[in-house]
Amino acid sequence: MKEFINDDFMLKNSAAKKLYNDYAAKMPIFDYHCHLSPREMYEDKPFESITQVFLDGDHYKWRYMRSMGIDERYMTGHRTGDRPTDFERFDAFCSALQYAVGNPLYHWTHLELKRYFGIDTVCKKETAREIFDEANAVIKEKNMCPSYLINSSNVAYICTTDDPADTLEWHKKIAEKGHINARVLPAFRPDFALNIENDTFIGYVKRLSQAAGTDINTYDDLVSALYKRADFFHKAGCRVSDHALADVPYSASADAGGVFKKVMAGETLTKTETRSYKTALLCDLAKKYTELDWAMQLHIGALRNNNTKMFKLLGADTGFDSIADYAIAEDLSRLLNAMAQNDALPKTILYTLNPKDNYVLGTMLGNFQDAGAGGKIQFGSAWWFCDQRDGMEEQMRALANLGALNKFVGMLTDSRSFLSYTRHEYFRRILCNLIGKWVEDGEFPEDYETLGKIVEDICFNNAKTYFGM
């Protein structure tokens, strides 16, 4: 039988194989958006077992196991204290994965096993014990820890996701310790300041006030405090911000100062007031990002924490989110236009979680590009639920059809798992196969000088240039 994860995995023609092996495979990784913990990177504790590194933070795997009818304790029992043994949890996962035909988890998991543990055995219930013991032996032999997985993955840059009130102490300690080859940099994510409708807003304003060392009594004070924290982040190497938006807020119907005053007084806001505040704050933040020459990421379209019972039990980011379904085109256009009118539209990456909006974003880019910076407005990589072969191909086809695929800043992990760098390999194989098919079909010349540059740029060079590294 042909080896499952072989050298030609997902590469269906000779052009694809050449592009991957000669150009893509050697490029470093620029992971410009992830949810890895800087503290865990600094502490660099060796993993206790394959179960810990495989299952403890990977909600993709949890969702699949739930769909297979496996009891919750095998996924998240480590959070509630109702925890089976590590082998029992791993056995439950392998028993489920055995039947994951068509699910990208099947590919990701076997890539992780092969690349980090040298294991080619296919996951089944019958092989769970063999894989578990062999992987644990590798963990012990190599003293496998976060720095080992990062350093062995050819990662050059990592941008974590950090609140403006964060001290960034762990980033500093990582740099001082010097055990990670990649530069580990913060990214500025002011969602708590933006989401004025949340019950946590007033408490967050107090926390931000303490971090910035300034009183926050008005909306202008809030903006000033965020600007101060942005300067602090910039000195720590930050070059990118990030915003999670269920839909795109745009309204100019209410004064942000009045809305802020109202919520701080404990009064309830209308939807129009909430949207007006968010519009104003996004535009004010965009001014600062432009001044600092940062890139701004807008992640659009996640419907979060749908299962109230499980949210109360486990908290956020545990696998109970899905795709939102809003009309975004008009409000997105107005928001970007408002920034552009004040010469304060920064480099911007637009992500959609709903593939129905691929062509909305693909055409929106062309409205606000800048002749001085190729690819200033980006269509971000296929995200979250779209982070699989069909989703990646659809996103890249839309970008190629409507804009400049060669300026694309490429893949990111968007992950909490230190094993997820194999997803860059997965992306690169899909990219090379897509372009290779166009070559094999006679739709683009077999000019490897040009094609090789396109592939290398998408894999790494474009991101390095775009983020000013």
Short mmCIF file of C-alpha atoms in Angstrom, two decimals:
data_model
loop_
_atom_site.label_atom_id
_atom_site.label_comp_id
_atom_site.label_asym_id
_atom_site.label_seq_id
_atom_site.Cartn_x
_atom_site.Cartn_y
_atom_site.Cartn_z
CA MET A 1 0.00 0.00 0.00
CA LYS A 2 1.19 3.53 -0.78
CA GLU A 3 2.44 5.42 2.29
CA PHE A 4 -0.32 7.76 3.49
CA ILE A 5 1.62 10.98 4.21
CA ASN A 6 4.19 10.60 1.42
CA ASP A 7 6.45 13.14 -0.29
CA ASP A 8 3.80 13.88 -2.91
CA PHE A 9 0.93 14.26 -0.44
CA MET A 10 -1.72 16.53 -2.05
CA LEU A 11 0.59 17.32 -5.00
CA LYS A 12 -1.22 15.99 -8.06
CA ASN A 13 1.03 17.03 -10.94
CA SER A 14 4.69 17.56 -11.77
CA ALA A 15 4.51 21.37 -11.64
CA ALA A 16 3.00 21.21 -8.15
CA LYS A 17 5.72 18.85 -6.96
CA LYS A 18 8.48 21.10 -8.29
CA LEU A 19 6.95 24.24 -6.81
CA TYR A 20 6.58 22.65 -3.41
CA ASN A 21 9.90 20.82 -3.20
CA ASP A 22 12.10 23.48 -4.82
CA TYR A 23 10.47 26.62 -3.48
CA ALA A 24 7.76 26.32 -0.81
CA ALA A 25 9.19 23.66 1.51
CA LYS A 26 12.35 25.57 2.40
CA MET A 27 10.71 28.89 3.30
CA PRO A 28 10.56 29.99 6.96
CA ILE A 29 7.22 30.53 8.68
CA PHE A 30 5.81 33.94 9.57
CA ASP A 31 2.97 33.17 11.96
CA TYR A 32 1.44 36.64 12.16
CA HIS A 33 -1.70 35.61 14.06
CA CYS A 34 -1.95 32.91 16.71
CA HIS A 35 -3.30 32.30 20.20
CA LEU A 36 -0.25 30.64 21.73
CA SER A 37 0.50 31.59 25.31
CA PRO A 38 3.65 33.70 25.76
CA ARG A 39 3.84 32.49 29.34
CA GLU A 40 3.87 28.85 28.21
CA MET A 41 6.56 29.70 25.67
CA TYR A 42 8.71 31.29 28.35
CA GLU A 43 8.19 28.59 30.98
CA ASP A 44 8.86 25.99 28.27
CA LYS A 45 7.74 23.04 30.37
CA PRO A 46 8.23 19.60 28.80
CA PHE A 47 4.99 17.95 27.75
CA GLU A 48 3.82 15.10 29.94
CA SER A 49 2.27 12.99 27.18
CA ILE A 50 0.98 13.03 23.62
CA THR A 51 -2.50 13.62 25.05
CA GLN A 52 -1.50 16.93 26.61
CA VAL A 53 0.04 18.31 23.43
CA PHE A 54 -2.69 16.85 21.19
CA LEU A 55 -5.92 17.45 23.07
CA ASP A 56 -5.67 19.92 25.94
CA GLY A 57 -6.16 23.07 23.86
CA ASP A 58 -7.37 21.98 20.43
CA HIS A 59 -11.08 22.73 20.09
CA TYR A 60 -11.05 21.50 16.47
CA LYS A 61 -10.46 18.00 17.82
CA TRP A 62 -12.99 18.49 20.62
CA ARG A 63 -15.75 19.43 18.17
CA TYR A 64 -15.15 16.33 16.06
CA MET A 65 -15.14 14.06 19.09
CA ARG A 66 -18.44 15.56 20.27
CA SER A 67 -19.90 14.92 16.82
CA MET A 68 -18.89 11.29 17.25
CA GLY A 69 -20.87 11.08 20.49
CA ILE A 70 -17.88 10.85 22.83
CA ASP A 71 -18.45 11.95 26.41
CA GLU A 72 -17.29 15.50 27.22
CA ARG A 73 -14.94 14.32 29.97
CA TYR A 74 -12.59 12.89 27.32
CA MET A 75 -12.20 16.34 25.72
CA THR A 76 -12.33 18.85 28.54
CA GLY A 77 -12.26 16.80 31.74
CA HIS A 78 -8.89 18.38 32.48
CA ARG A 79 -10.78 21.65 32.99
CA THR A 80 -13.53 20.34 35.25
CA GLY A 81 -11.56 17.81 37.28
CA ASP A 82 -13.47 14.87 35.77
CA ARG A 83 -10.44 13.58 33.94
CA PRO A 84 -9.88 10.07 32.55
CA THR A 85 -6.28 8.89 32.17
CA ASP A 86 -4.20 10.34 29.36
CA PHE A 87 -4.34 7.05 27.50
CA GLU A 88 -8.11 6.78 27.84
CA ARG A 89 -8.48 10.24 26.32
CA PHE A 90 -6.03 9.48 23.50
CA ASP A 91 -7.72 6.16 22.83
CA ALA A 92 -11.09 7.92 22.54
CA PHE A 93 -9.60 10.39 20.07
CA CYS A 94 -8.00 7.70 17.88
CA SER A 95 -11.20 5.65 17.94
CA ALA A 96 -13.06 8.66 16.56
CA LEU A 97 -10.40 9.85 14.11
CA GLN A 98 -10.36 6.42 12.44
CA TYR A 99 -13.62 7.38 10.69
CA ALA A 100 -12.85 11.06 9.91
CA VAL A 101 -13.01 10.66 6.14
CA GLY A 102 -13.06 14.06 4.42
CA ASN A 103 -12.27 15.96 7.64
CA PRO A 104 -9.00 17.99 7.57
CA LEU A 105 -8.31 16.77 11.12
CA TYR A 106 -7.37 13.44 9.61
CA HIS A 107 -4.64 15.09 7.55
CA TRP A 108 -3.50 17.51 10.26
CA THR A 109 -3.20 14.81 12.90
CA HIS A 110 -1.17 12.46 10.75
CA LEU A 111 1.08 15.32 9.64
CA GLU A 112 1.67 16.16 13.30
CA LEU A 113 2.52 12.55 14.11
CA LYS A 114 4.92 12.23 11.19
CA ARG A 115 6.71 15.57 11.41
CA TYR A 116 7.19 15.82 15.17
CA PHE A 117 7.21 12.19 16.30
CA GLY A 118 8.37 10.33 13.19
CA ILE A 119 5.26 8.13 13.37
CA ASP A 120 3.67 6.80 10.17
CA THR A 121 1.15 4.53 11.88
CA VAL A 122 -2.45 5.34 10.94
CA CYS A 123 -4.68 6.28 13.89
CA LYS A 124 -7.21 3.63 14.83
CA LYS A 125 -8.50 2.20 18.06
CA GLU A 126 -6.30 -0.82 17.45
CA THR A 127 -3.16 1.35 17.06
CA ALA A 128 -3.85 3.86 19.84
CA ARG A 129 -1.67 2.14 22.45
CA GLU A 130 1.21 1.70 19.98
CA ILE A 131 1.12 5.37 18.94
CA PHE A 132 0.67 6.57 22.52
CA ASP A 133 3.71 4.66 23.80
CA GLU A 134 5.92 5.54 20.82
CA ALA A 135 5.02 9.24 20.95
CA ASN A 136 5.59 9.42 24.70
CA ALA A 137 8.99 7.84 24.25
CA VAL A 138 9.87 10.57 21.73
CA ILE A 139 8.62 13.26 24.11
CA LYS A 140 10.88 11.90 26.83
CA GLU A 141 13.89 11.33 24.59
CA LYS A 142 13.77 14.81 23.06
CA ASN A 143 12.55 16.58 26.19
CA MET A 144 9.79 17.90 23.95
CA CYS A 145 8.57 21.35 24.99
CA PRO A 146 7.18 24.47 23.24
CA SER A 147 10.60 25.73 22.16
CA TYR A 148 11.46 22.36 20.61
CA LEU A 149 8.32 22.37 18.47
CA ILE A 150 8.81 26.00 17.40
CA ASN A 151 12.53 25.69 16.68
CA SER A 152 12.12 22.46 14.71
CA SER A 153 9.41 24.06 12.53
CA ASN A 154 11.61 26.77 10.93
CA VAL A 155 9.52 29.58 12.44
CA ALA A 156 11.00 33.06 12.03
CA TYR A 157 8.27 35.25 13.56
CA ILE A 158 5.34 34.65 15.91
CA CYS A 159 2.72 37.29 16.67
CA THR A 160 0.65 36.40 19.71
CA THR A 161 -2.74 37.95 20.55
CA ASP A 162 -2.61 40.37 23.47
CA ASP A 163 -4.89 42.76 25.29
CA PRO A 164 -3.82 46.44 25.45
CA ALA A 165 -3.69 46.20 29.25
CA ASP A 166 -1.20 43.31 29.13
CA THR A 167 2.22 43.98 30.67
CA LEU A 168 3.97 42.00 27.90
CA GLU A 169 6.33 40.70 30.57
CA TRP A 170 6.51 37.24 29.02
CA HIS A 171 7.55 38.58 25.63
CA LYS A 172 10.43 40.42 27.28
CA LYS A 173 11.43 37.33 29.26
CA ILE A 174 11.34 35.16 26.11
CA ALA A 175 13.72 37.54 24.36
CA GLU A 176 16.04 37.60 27.38
CA LYS A 177 16.03 33.83 27.78
CA GLY A 178 16.88 33.33 24.11
CA HIS A 179 15.66 29.74 23.92
CA ILE A 180 13.26 30.35 21.01
CA ASN A 181 14.82 31.04 17.62
CA ALA A 182 11.78 32.92 16.32
CA ARG A 183 11.06 36.51 17.27
CA VAL A 184 7.99 36.38 19.52
CA LEU A 185 6.10 39.67 19.18
CA PRO A 186 2.82 40.96 20.62
CA ALA A 187 -0.27 41.89 18.61
CA PHE A 188 -2.73 44.53 19.85
CA ARG A 189 -6.30 43.23 20.30
CA PRO A 190 -8.58 45.82 21.96
CA ASP A 191 -11.83 43.82 21.80
CA PHE A 192 -12.70 44.48 25.45
CA ALA A 193 -12.48 48.21 24.82
CA LEU A 194 -14.54 47.93 21.64
CA ASN A 195 -17.35 45.74 22.98
CA ILE A 196 -19.09 48.42 25.02
CA GLU A 197 -22.30 46.37 25.22
CA ASN A 198 -20.65 43.68 27.39
CA ASP A 199 -21.16 43.51 31.15
CA THR A 200 -17.39 43.48 31.57
CA PHE A 201 -16.84 46.87 29.92
CA ILE A 202 -16.78 49.12 33.00
CA GLY A 203 -14.44 46.78 34.84
CA TYR A 204 -12.18 46.65 31.80
CA VAL A 205 -11.98 50.46 31.61
CA LYS A 206 -10.61 50.45 35.18
CA ARG A 207 -8.05 47.81 34.26
CA LEU A 208 -6.96 49.76 31.17
CA SER A 209 -6.72 52.92 33.25
CA GLN A 210 -4.32 51.21 35.63
CA ALA A 211 -2.20 49.79 32.79
CA ALA A 212 -1.96 53.18 31.05
CA GLY A 213 -1.37 55.07 34.27
CA THR A 214 -4.07 57.61 33.47
CA ASP A 215 -7.62 58.37 34.54
CA ILE A 216 -10.36 57.41 32.07
CA ASN A 217 -13.43 59.56 32.64
CA THR A 218 -14.41 60.36 29.05
CA TYR A 219 -14.31 58.79 25.61
CA ASP A 220 -11.31 60.97 24.71
CA ASP A 221 -9.55 59.67 27.82
CA LEU A 222 -10.22 56.11 26.64
CA VAL A 223 -8.74 56.80 23.21
CA SER A 224 -5.74 58.49 24.80
CA ALA A 225 -5.15 55.47 27.04
CA LEU A 226 -5.35 53.07 24.09
CA TYR A 227 -2.92 55.26 22.13
CA LYS A 228 -0.53 55.18 25.07
CA ARG A 229 -0.71 51.39 25.21
CA ALA A 230 -0.22 51.17 21.44
CA ASP A 231 3.03 53.13 21.83
CA PHE A 232 4.07 50.70 24.56
CA PHE A 233 3.28 47.72 22.32
CA HIS A 234 5.17 49.33 19.43
CA LYS A 235 8.33 49.62 21.53
CA ALA A 236 7.95 45.90 22.30
CA GLY A 237 8.00 45.10 18.57
CA CYS A 238 4.27 45.03 17.83
CA ARG A 239 3.41 45.80 14.20
CA VAL A 240 -0.13 44.45 13.93
CA SER A 241 -3.54 44.87 15.56
CA ASP A 242 -6.51 42.54 15.49
CA HIS A 243 -10.27 42.97 15.91
CA ALA A 244 -12.92 40.26 16.17
CA LEU A 245 -16.18 41.48 14.62
CA ALA A 246 -19.31 39.36 14.45
CA ASP A 247 -20.63 41.78 11.87
CA VAL A 248 -19.23 45.09 10.63
CA PRO A 249 -20.38 48.04 12.74
CA TYR A 250 -21.04 51.31 10.98
CA SER A 251 -23.16 54.18 12.23
CA ALA A 252 -22.62 57.91 12.64
CA SER A 253 -25.94 58.53 14.36
CA ALA A 254 -24.73 58.94 17.93
CA ASP A 255 -21.82 60.75 19.56
CA ALA A 256 -19.24 58.31 20.97
CA GLY A 257 -18.56 60.61 23.91
CA GLY A 258 -22.20 60.60 24.93
CA VAL A 259 -22.46 56.84 24.50
CA PHE A 260 -19.41 56.27 26.69
CA LYS A 261 -20.78 58.59 29.38
CA LYS A 262 -24.12 56.79 29.28
CA VAL A 263 -22.70 53.29 29.73
CA MET A 264 -20.37 54.40 32.53
CA ALA A 265 -23.44 55.71 34.33
CA GLY A 266 -24.94 52.24 34.17
CA GLU A 267 -27.53 53.04 31.50
CA THR A 268 -28.56 50.64 28.73
CA LEU A 269 -27.47 51.40 25.17
CA THR A 270 -29.46 51.09 21.97
CA LYS A 271 -28.03 49.09 19.07
CA THR A 272 -27.48 52.33 17.15
CA GLU A 273 -25.51 53.82 20.04
CA THR A 274 -23.40 50.68 20.32
CA ARG A 275 -22.62 50.69 16.60
CA SER A 276 -21.85 54.42 16.62
CA TYR A 277 -19.37 53.96 19.46
CA LYS A 278 -17.66 51.03 17.73
CA THR A 279 -17.43 52.94 14.46
CA ALA A 280 -15.82 55.93 16.14
CA LEU A 281 -13.36 53.83 18.13
CA LEU A 282 -12.31 51.74 15.11
CA CYS A 283 -11.70 54.93 13.12
CA ASP A 284 -9.73 56.52 15.97
CA LEU A 285 -7.64 53.40 16.39
CA ALA A 286 -7.04 53.26 12.64
CA LYS A 287 -5.46 56.73 12.87
CA LYS A 288 -2.97 55.42 15.41
CA TYR A 289 -2.27 52.29 13.40
CA THR A 290 -1.57 54.43 10.36
CA GLU A 291 0.78 56.65 12.37
CA LEU A 292 2.68 53.59 13.62
CA ASP A 293 2.59 51.87 10.20
CA TRP A 294 0.84 48.85 11.67
CA ALA A 295 -1.38 46.41 9.85
CA MET A 296 -4.98 46.14 11.06
CA GLN A 297 -6.69 42.75 11.00
CA LEU A 298 -10.50 42.54 10.88
CA HIS A 299 -11.80 39.03 11.61
CA ILE A 300 -15.42 39.13 10.49
CA GLY A 301 -18.22 36.64 10.96
CA ALA A 302 -17.88 34.46 14.07
CA LEU A 303 -21.00 33.66 16.09
CA ARG A 304 -19.48 32.87 19.47
CA ASN A 305 -20.49 30.94 22.60
CA ASN A 306 -23.73 29.55 21.18
CA ASN A 307 -24.22 26.93 23.89
CA THR A 308 -24.92 28.83 27.11
CA LYS A 309 -24.79 25.73 29.30
CA MET A 310 -21.33 24.77 28.05
CA PHE A 311 -20.10 28.36 28.12
CA LYS A 312 -20.94 28.55 31.83
CA LEU A 313 -19.17 25.24 32.41
CA LEU A 314 -16.06 25.66 30.26
CA GLY A 315 -15.80 29.32 29.23
CA ALA A 316 -15.01 30.77 25.82
CA ASP A 317 -12.97 29.19 23.01
CA THR A 318 -13.93 25.62 23.81
CA GLY A 319 -15.55 24.68 20.50
CA PHE A 320 -19.08 26.11 20.68
CA ASP A 321 -18.73 28.80 18.02
CA SER A 322 -20.02 28.83 14.44
CA ILE A 323 -20.36 30.97 11.32
CA ALA A 324 -22.43 34.15 11.51
CA ASP A 325 -24.62 35.23 8.62
CA TYR A 326 -24.80 39.01 8.29
CA ALA A 327 -24.85 41.32 5.29
CA ILE A 328 -21.48 43.08 5.54
CA ALA A 329 -20.75 44.76 2.20
CA GLU A 330 -22.30 48.20 2.69
CA ASP A 331 -21.14 48.74 6.27
CA LEU A 332 -17.64 47.48 5.51
CA SER A 333 -17.41 49.89 2.59
CA ARG A 334 -18.56 52.80 4.74
CA LEU A 335 -16.18 51.93 7.56
CA LEU A 336 -13.12 51.68 5.31
CA ASN A 337 -14.20 54.79 3.44
CA ALA A 338 -14.51 56.77 6.68
CA MET A 339 -10.94 55.82 7.53
CA ALA A 340 -9.67 56.59 4.04
CA GLN A 341 -11.31 60.04 3.95
CA ASN A 342 -9.13 61.08 6.90
CA ASP A 343 -5.99 59.54 5.36
CA ALA A 344 -6.13 57.07 8.23
CA LEU A 345 -6.76 53.73 6.55
CA PRO A 346 -3.83 51.54 7.61
CA LYS A 347 -2.62 48.39 5.95
CA THR A 348 -5.63 46.14 6.47
CA ILE A 349 -6.27 42.38 6.32
CA LEU A 350 -9.92 41.39 5.89
CA TYR A 351 -10.97 37.89 6.93
CA THR A 352 -14.39 36.34 6.51
CA LEU A 353 -15.58 33.25 8.32
CA ASN A 354 -18.53 32.98 5.94
CA PRO A 355 -17.40 31.89 2.45
CA LYS A 356 -20.45 33.57 0.93
CA ASP A 357 -18.51 36.81 1.45
CA ASN A 358 -15.35 35.75 -0.40
CA TYR A 359 -16.24 37.86 -3.40
CA VAL A 360 -17.44 40.72 -1.21
CA LEU A 361 -13.99 40.97 0.35
CA GLY A 362 -12.21 40.16 -2.90
CA THR A 363 -13.81 43.14 -4.60
CA MET A 364 -13.62 45.43 -1.54
CA LEU A 365 -9.82 45.30 -1.69
CA GLY A 366 -9.68 47.08 -5.01
CA ASN A 367 -11.63 50.07 -3.70
CA PHE A 368 -8.94 51.10 -1.24
CA GLN A 369 -5.56 49.95 -2.57
CA ASP A 370 -2.62 52.37 -2.54
CA ALA A 371 -0.25 52.84 -5.45
CA GLY A 372 2.63 53.15 -2.99
CA ALA A 373 2.10 49.74 -1.39
CA GLY A 374 1.18 46.65 -3.40
CA GLY A 375 -1.40 44.58 -1.55
CA LYS A 376 -2.04 47.22 1.12
CA ILE A 377 -5.57 45.88 1.61
CA GLN A 378 -5.42 42.08 1.92
CA PHE A 379 -7.95 39.28 1.66
CA GLY A 380 -6.86 37.20 4.66
CA SER A 381 -6.22 33.49 4.59
CA ALA A 382 -9.14 31.06 4.82
CA TRP A 383 -10.02 31.26 8.48
CA TRP A 384 -11.14 28.81 11.19
CA PHE A 385 -13.94 26.66 9.71
CA CYS A 386 -12.68 27.56 6.23
CA ASP A 387 -9.15 26.45 7.13
CA GLN A 388 -9.23 23.32 4.95
CA ARG A 389 -8.54 22.43 1.32
CA ASP A 390 -11.83 23.60 -0.17
CA GLY A 391 -11.84 26.78 1.90
CA MET A 392 -8.23 27.63 1.05
CA GLU A 393 -8.70 26.98 -2.64
CA GLU A 394 -11.91 29.03 -2.75
CA GLN A 395 -10.25 31.96 -0.97
CA MET A 396 -7.19 31.90 -3.25
CA ARG A 397 -9.29 31.48 -6.40
CA ALA A 398 -11.41 34.48 -5.41
CA LEU A 399 -8.30 36.55 -4.71
CA ALA A 400 -6.69 35.48 -8.00
CA ASN A 401 -9.87 36.20 -9.96
CA LEU A 402 -10.37 39.63 -8.44
CA GLY A 403 -6.95 40.90 -7.40
CA ALA A 404 -3.26 40.03 -7.07
CA LEU A 405 -2.70 36.56 -5.63
CA ASN A 406 1.07 37.08 -5.82
CA LYS A 407 0.82 39.84 -3.15
CA PHE A 408 -1.03 37.57 -0.71
CA VAL A 409 0.57 37.46 2.78
CA GLY A 410 -0.26 33.78 3.09
CA MET A 411 -0.97 31.41 5.94
CA LEU A 412 -1.24 31.77 9.72
CA THR A 413 -2.01 29.21 12.39
CA ASP A 414 -4.73 31.04 14.42
CA SER A 415 -4.16 28.23 16.90
CA ARG A 416 -3.58 27.44 20.55
CA SER A 417 -1.62 24.29 19.74
CA PHE A 418 2.16 24.20 19.38
CA LEU A 419 1.75 21.40 16.84
CA SER A 420 -0.15 23.57 14.37
CA TYR A 421 2.84 24.62 12.27
CA THR A 422 2.14 21.58 10.10
CA ARG A 423 -0.84 23.59 8.83
CA HIS A 424 1.65 25.81 7.00
CA GLU A 425 2.89 22.72 5.18
CA TYR A 426 -0.71 21.78 4.45
CA PHE A 427 -1.40 25.26 3.05
CA ARG A 428 1.77 25.29 0.97
CA ARG A 429 0.96 21.94 -0.61
CA ILE A 430 -2.54 23.20 -1.48
CA LEU A 431 -1.12 26.45 -2.87
CA CYS A 432 1.43 24.64 -5.05
CA ASN A 433 -1.12 22.13 -6.27
CA LEU A 434 -3.54 24.93 -7.23
CA ILE A 435 -0.91 26.86 -9.17
CA GLY A 436 0.54 23.64 -10.58
CA LYS A 437 -2.86 22.70 -11.99
CA TRP A 438 -3.09 26.05 -13.78
CA VAL A 439 0.33 25.33 -15.29
CA GLU A 440 -0.54 21.75 -16.27
CA ASP A 441 -3.79 22.97 -17.85
CA GLY A 442 -1.91 25.50 -19.96
CA GLU A 443 -3.42 28.47 -18.14
CA PHE A 444 -0.03 29.88 -17.07
CA PRO A 445 3.44 29.38 -18.60
CA GLU A 446 5.80 26.85 -17.05
CA ASP A 447 8.11 29.69 -16.06
CA TYR A 448 9.63 28.63 -12.75
CA GLU A 449 11.57 31.85 -12.29
CA THR A 450 8.23 33.67 -12.06
CA LEU A 451 6.27 30.86 -10.42
CA GLY A 452 8.96 30.20 -7.84
CA LYS A 453 9.01 33.84 -6.81
CA ILE A 454 5.23 33.87 -6.46
CA VAL A 455 5.30 30.80 -4.22
CA GLU A 456 8.20 31.99 -2.05
CA ASP A 457 6.61 35.41 -1.65
CA ILE A 458 3.25 34.01 -0.57
CA CYS A 459 4.89 31.55 1.83
CA PHE A 460 7.04 34.12 3.64
CA ASN A 461 8.49 37.14 1.82
CA ASN A 462 5.25 39.09 1.44
CA ALA A 463 4.47 38.85 5.15
CA LYS A 464 7.97 39.92 6.13
CA THR A 465 7.68 42.99 3.92
CA TYR A 466 4.06 43.76 4.83
CA PHE A 467 4.70 43.74 8.58
CA GLY A 468 7.88 45.76 8.26
CA MET A 469 10.34 43.14 9.46
#
